Coordinates of C-alpha atoms in Angstrom, one line a residue:
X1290 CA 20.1 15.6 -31.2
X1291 CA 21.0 16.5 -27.6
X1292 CA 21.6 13.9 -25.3
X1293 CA 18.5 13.5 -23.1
X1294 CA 16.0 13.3 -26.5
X1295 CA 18.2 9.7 -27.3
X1296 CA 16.4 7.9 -24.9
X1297 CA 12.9 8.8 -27.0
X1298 CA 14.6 8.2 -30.5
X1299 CA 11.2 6.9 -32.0
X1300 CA 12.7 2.7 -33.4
X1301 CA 13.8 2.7 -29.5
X1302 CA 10.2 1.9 -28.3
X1303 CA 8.9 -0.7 -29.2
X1304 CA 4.6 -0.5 -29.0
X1305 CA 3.1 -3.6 -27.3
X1306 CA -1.0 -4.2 -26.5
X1307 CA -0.7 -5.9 -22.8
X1308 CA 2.1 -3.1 -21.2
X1309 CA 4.4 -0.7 -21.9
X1310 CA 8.1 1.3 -21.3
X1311 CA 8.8 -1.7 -23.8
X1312 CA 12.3 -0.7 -25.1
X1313 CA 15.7 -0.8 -27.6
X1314 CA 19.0 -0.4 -24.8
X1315 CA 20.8 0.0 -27.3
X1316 CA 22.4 2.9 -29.4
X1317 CA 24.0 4.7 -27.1
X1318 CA 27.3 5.6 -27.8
X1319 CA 30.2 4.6 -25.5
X1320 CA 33.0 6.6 -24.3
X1321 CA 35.5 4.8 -26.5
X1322 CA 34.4 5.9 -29.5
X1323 CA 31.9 2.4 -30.0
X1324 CA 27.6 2.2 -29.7
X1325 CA 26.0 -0.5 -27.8
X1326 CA 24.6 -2.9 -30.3
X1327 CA 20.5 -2.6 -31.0
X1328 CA 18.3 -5.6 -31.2
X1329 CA 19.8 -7.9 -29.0
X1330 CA 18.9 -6.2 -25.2
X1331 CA 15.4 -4.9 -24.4
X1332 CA 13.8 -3.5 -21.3
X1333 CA 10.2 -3.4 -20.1
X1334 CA 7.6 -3.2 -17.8
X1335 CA 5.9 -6.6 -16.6
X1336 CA 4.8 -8.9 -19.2
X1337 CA 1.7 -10.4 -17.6
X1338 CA -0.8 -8.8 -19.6
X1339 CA 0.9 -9.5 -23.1
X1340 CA -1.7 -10.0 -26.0
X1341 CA -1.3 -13.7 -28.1
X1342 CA -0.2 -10.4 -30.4
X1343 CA 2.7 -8.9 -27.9
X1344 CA 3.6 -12.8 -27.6
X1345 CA 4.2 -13.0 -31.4
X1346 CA 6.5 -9.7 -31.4
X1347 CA 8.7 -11.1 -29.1
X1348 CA 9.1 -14.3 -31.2
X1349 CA 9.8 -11.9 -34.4
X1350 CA 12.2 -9.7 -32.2
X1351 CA 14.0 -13.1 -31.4
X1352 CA 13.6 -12.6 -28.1
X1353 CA 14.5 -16.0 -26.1
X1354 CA 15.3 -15.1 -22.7
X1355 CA 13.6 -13.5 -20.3
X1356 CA 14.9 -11.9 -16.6
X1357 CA 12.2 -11.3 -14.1
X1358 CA 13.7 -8.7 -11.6
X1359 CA 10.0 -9.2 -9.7
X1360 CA 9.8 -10.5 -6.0
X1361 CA 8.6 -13.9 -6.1
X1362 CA 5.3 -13.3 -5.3
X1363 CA 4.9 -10.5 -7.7
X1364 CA 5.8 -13.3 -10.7
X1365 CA 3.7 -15.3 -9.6
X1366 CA 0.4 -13.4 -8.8
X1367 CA 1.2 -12.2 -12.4
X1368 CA 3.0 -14.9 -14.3
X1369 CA 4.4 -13.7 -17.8
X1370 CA 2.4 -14.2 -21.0
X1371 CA 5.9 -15.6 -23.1
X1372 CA 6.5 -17.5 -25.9
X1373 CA 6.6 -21.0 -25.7
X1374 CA 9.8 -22.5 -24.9
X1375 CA 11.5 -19.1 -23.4
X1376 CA 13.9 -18.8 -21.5
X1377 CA 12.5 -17.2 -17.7
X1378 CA 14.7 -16.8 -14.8
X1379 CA 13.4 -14.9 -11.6
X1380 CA 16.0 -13.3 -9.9
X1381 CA 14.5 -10.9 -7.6
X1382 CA 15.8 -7.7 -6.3
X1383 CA 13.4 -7.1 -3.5
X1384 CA 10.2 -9.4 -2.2
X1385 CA 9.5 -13.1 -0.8
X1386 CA 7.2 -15.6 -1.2
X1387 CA 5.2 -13.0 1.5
X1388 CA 5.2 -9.9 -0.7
X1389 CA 7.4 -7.1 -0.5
X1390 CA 7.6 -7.0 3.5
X1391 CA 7.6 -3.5 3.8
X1392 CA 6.8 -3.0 7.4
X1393 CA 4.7 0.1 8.9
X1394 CA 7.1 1.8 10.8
X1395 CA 9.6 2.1 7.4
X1396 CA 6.3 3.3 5.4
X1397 CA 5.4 5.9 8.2
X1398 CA 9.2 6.9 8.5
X1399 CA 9.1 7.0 4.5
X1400 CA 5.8 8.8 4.1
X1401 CA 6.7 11.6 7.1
X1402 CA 10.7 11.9 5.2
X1403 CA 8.7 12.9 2.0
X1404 CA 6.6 15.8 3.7
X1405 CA 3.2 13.5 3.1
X1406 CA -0.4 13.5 5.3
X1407 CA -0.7 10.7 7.7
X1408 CA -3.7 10.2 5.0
X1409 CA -1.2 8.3 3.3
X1410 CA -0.6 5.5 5.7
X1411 CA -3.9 4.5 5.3
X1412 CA -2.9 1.2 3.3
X1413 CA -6.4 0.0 2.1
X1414 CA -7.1 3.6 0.7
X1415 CA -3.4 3.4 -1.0
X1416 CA -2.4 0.5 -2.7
X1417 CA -5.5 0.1 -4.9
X1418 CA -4.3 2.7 -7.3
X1419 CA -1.1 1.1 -7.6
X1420 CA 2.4 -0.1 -5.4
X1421 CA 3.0 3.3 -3.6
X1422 CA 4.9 2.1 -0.9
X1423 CA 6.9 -0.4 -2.6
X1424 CA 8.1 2.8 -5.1
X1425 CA 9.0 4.6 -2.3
X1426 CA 10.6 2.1 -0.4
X1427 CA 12.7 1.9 -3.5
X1428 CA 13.5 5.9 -4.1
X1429 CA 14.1 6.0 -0.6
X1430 CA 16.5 3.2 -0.3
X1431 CA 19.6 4.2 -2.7
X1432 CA 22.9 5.2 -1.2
X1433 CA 22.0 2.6 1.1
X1434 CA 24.1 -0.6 2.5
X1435 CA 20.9 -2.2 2.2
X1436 CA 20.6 -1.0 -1.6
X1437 CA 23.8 -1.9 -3.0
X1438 CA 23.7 -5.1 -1.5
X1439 CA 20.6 -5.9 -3.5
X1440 CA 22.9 -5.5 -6.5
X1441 CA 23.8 -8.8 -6.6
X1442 CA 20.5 -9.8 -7.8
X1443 CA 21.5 -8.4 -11.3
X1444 CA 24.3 -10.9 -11.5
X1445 CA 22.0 -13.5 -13.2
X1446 CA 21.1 -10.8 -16.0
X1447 CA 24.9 -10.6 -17.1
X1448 CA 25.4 -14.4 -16.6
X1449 CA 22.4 -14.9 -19.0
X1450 CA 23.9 -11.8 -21.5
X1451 CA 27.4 -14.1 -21.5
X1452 CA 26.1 -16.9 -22.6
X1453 CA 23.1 -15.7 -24.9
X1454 CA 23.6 -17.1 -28.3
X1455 CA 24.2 -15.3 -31.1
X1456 CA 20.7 -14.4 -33.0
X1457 CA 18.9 -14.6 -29.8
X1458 CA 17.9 -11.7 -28.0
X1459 CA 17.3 -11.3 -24.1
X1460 CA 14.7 -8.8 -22.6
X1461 CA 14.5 -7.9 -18.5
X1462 CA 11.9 -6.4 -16.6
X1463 CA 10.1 -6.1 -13.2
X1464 CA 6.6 -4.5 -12.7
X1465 CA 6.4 -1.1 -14.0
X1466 CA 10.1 -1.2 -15.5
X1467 CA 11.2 1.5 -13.5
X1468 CA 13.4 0.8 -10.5
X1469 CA 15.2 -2.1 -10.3
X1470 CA 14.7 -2.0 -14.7
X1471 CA 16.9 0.5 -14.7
X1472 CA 19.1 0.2 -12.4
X1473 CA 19.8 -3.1 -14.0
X1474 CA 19.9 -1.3 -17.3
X1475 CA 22.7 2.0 -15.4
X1476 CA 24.6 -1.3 -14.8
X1477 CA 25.3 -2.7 -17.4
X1478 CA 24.8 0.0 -19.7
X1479 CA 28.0 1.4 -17.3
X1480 CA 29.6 -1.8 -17.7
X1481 CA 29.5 -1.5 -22.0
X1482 CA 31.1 2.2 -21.2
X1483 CA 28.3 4.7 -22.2
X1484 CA 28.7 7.7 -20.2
X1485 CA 26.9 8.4 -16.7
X1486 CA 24.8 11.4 -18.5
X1487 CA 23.6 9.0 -21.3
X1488 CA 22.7 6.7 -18.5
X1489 CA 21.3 9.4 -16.2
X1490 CA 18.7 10.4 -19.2
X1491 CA 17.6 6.8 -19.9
X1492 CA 16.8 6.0 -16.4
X1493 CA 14.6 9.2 -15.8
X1494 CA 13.2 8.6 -19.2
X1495 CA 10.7 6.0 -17.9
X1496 CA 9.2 9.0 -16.4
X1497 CA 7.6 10.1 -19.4
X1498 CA 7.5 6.3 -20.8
X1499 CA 4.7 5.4 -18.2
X1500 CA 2.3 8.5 -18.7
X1501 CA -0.2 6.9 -21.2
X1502 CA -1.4 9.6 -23.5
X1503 CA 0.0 12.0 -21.3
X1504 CA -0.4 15.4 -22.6
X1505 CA -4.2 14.2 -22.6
X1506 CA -5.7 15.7 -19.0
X1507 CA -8.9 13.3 -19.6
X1508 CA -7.2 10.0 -20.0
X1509 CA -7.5 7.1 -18.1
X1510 CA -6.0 4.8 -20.1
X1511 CA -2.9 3.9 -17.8
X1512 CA -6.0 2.0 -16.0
X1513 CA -5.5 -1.2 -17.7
X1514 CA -1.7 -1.4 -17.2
X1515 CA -0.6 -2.9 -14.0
X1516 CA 2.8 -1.3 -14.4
X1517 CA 1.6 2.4 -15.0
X1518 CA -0.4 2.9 -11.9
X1519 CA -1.9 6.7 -11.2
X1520 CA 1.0 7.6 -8.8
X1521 CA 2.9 8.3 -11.9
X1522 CA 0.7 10.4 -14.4
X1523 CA 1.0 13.7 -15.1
X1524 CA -0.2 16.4 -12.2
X1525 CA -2.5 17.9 -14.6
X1526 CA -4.3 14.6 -14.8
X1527 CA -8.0 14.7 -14.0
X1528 CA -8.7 11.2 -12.7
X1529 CA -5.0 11.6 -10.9
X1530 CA -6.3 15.2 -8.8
X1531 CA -9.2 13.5 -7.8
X1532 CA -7.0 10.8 -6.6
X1533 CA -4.7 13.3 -4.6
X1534 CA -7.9 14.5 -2.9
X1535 CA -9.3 11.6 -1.9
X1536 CA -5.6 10.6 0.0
X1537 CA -5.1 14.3 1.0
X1538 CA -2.4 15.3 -1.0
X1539 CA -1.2 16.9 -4.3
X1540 CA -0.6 15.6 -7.2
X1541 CA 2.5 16.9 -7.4
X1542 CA 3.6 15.8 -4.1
X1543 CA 2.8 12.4 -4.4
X1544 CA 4.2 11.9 -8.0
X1545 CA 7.3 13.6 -6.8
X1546 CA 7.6 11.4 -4.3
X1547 CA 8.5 8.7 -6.3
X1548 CA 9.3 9.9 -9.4
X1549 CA 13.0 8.9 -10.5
X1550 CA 16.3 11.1 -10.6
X1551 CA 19.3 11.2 -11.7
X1552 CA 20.8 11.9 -8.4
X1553 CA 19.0 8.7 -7.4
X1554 CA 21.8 6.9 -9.6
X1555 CA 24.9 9.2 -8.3
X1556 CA 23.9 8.3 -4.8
X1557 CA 24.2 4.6 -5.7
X1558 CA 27.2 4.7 -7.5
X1559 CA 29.0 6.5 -4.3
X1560 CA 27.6 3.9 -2.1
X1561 CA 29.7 1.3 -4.3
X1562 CA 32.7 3.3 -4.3
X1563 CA 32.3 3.7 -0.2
X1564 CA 31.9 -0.1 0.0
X1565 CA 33.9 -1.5 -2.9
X1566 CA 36.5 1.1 -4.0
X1567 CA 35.2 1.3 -7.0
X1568 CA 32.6 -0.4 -9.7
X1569 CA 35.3 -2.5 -10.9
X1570 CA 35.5 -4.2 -8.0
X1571 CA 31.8 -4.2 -6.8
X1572 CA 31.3 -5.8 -10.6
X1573 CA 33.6 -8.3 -10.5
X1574 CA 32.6 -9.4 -6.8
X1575 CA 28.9 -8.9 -7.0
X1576 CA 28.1 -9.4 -10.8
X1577 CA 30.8 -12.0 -11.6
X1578 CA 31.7 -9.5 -14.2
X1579 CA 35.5 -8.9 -13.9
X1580 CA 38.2 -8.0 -17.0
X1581 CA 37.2 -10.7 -18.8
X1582 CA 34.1 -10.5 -19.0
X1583 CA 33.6 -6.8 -19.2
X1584 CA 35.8 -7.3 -22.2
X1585 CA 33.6 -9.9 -23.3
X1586 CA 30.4 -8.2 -23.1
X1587 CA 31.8 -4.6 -24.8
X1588 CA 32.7 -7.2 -27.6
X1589 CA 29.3 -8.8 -28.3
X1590 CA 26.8 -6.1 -27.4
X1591 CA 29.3 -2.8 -28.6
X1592 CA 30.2 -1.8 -32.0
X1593 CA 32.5 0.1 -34.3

């Protein structure tokens, strides 16, 4: 198996009614020779629509902390559906009490940058088929100062991964499990030592992971999921071309406007070197992970 098919190794997702990109971080194989442990991290989109079903998997996946990477008003338009008794932290990576304060002149800067019609800054004809501006806000903003000093939002994810008791399992997410997912999940999975490349092919993964019934033109099913909006289907989906038209664009201009890539990653990880030195040193002063507790963390959630 090559290495961008392990991110769809078929025990890695893990099929829920209320959402999806629901999925095993671990297996991956580190550079020294170890594999990050499986069943004890998992990633997701939002968990607001959870079925009393989805709620039950979670309690039989032993699944007892939950980290909400959601602006505040995001969580708590759409609280999560968890088990009674969880373990919920918000600790968001972008947004206010206000929303996610992405002003006109950045989304008119954004939309001309990405070669789209002015079409597109028509807000009330945009956002009802799902957060365009808030993924390309995102897309747009890594490499930036700005960017890497959200970072230190993920520090409550390894604070909660330290001190997670053993036979309990921890789960993260933010609204579509995309962006700020996975670069929570490039961070640490960098941090237990799997490779850039491995990392690179989980984080585009989520690509494919939010196309519902993709290779299904016809489909509309991604309708019922907040976190798998129409910005992200396939361009040779029906009900996503008639969308395109209506905005003035292409599907394939709009999806590949926001779509995420690799490079996305590489520019973030320079960005820390130009500010830190290295990831080391941005880990240890941003994520309160230093030596120790990188050492600590390759020990509980890496094997032989």
């Amino acid at each position: 198996m090559n290495q961008t098919e392990l991110p769809f190794e078929p025990w890695r997702f893990v099929p829920m009614q209320g959402t999806i990109n629901t999925r095993d971080v671990g297996g991956y194989p580190t550079t020294d020779g170890r594999v990050v442990v499986r069943r004890r991290i998992y990633r997701s989109a939002n968990l607001a629509q959870l079925s009393d079903a989805d709620v039950e998997r979670l309690v039989d996946l032993d699944i007892t902390t939950v980290v909400d990477f959601r602006g505040p008003k995001e969580a708590s338009d759409d609280p999560d559906h968890l088990p009674a008794g969880a373990d919920y932290v918000n600790s968001p990576i972008i947004g206010s009490t206000r929303g996610d304060e992405i002003d006109d002149a950045a989304i008119a800067r954004m939309i001309a940058a990405a070669g789209l019609p002015p079409t597109m800054l028509d807000r009330a004809r945009v956002t009802p088929h799902g957060p365009f501006y808030r993924m390309l806000y995102l897309v747009d903003s890594y490499g930036t100062d700005q960017h890497v000093l959200r970072l230190r939002g993920y520090r409550a994810l390894f604070e909660k991964l330290l001190a997670l008791p053993a036979g309990e399992n921890l789960l993260f997410h933010c609204t579509g499990g995309r962006d700020r997912t996975g670069v929570g999940t490039a961070l640490l999975l960098r941090t237990l030592g799997v490779s850039d490349q491995l990392i690179d092919a989980d984080f585009v993964a989520t690509n494919r992971y939010l196309q519902v019934d993709r290779d299904d033109p016809d489909t509309v099913a991604f309708l019922k999921f907040k976190s798998a909006n129409v910005f992200l289907q396939p361009s040779s989906n029906l009900y996503f071309a008639d969308v395109a038209r209506q905005l003035g664009a292409t599907p394939d201009a709009l999806r590949g406007a926001v779509e995420l890539k690799a490079v996305l990653l590489h520019r973030m990880y320079a960005a820390i070197d130009r500010l830190y030195g290295d990831f080391d040193a941005f880990s240890h002063q941003e994520l309160g992970v230093g030596r120790e507790e990188r050492d600590r963390l390759r020990a509980l959630y890496t094997q032989p």
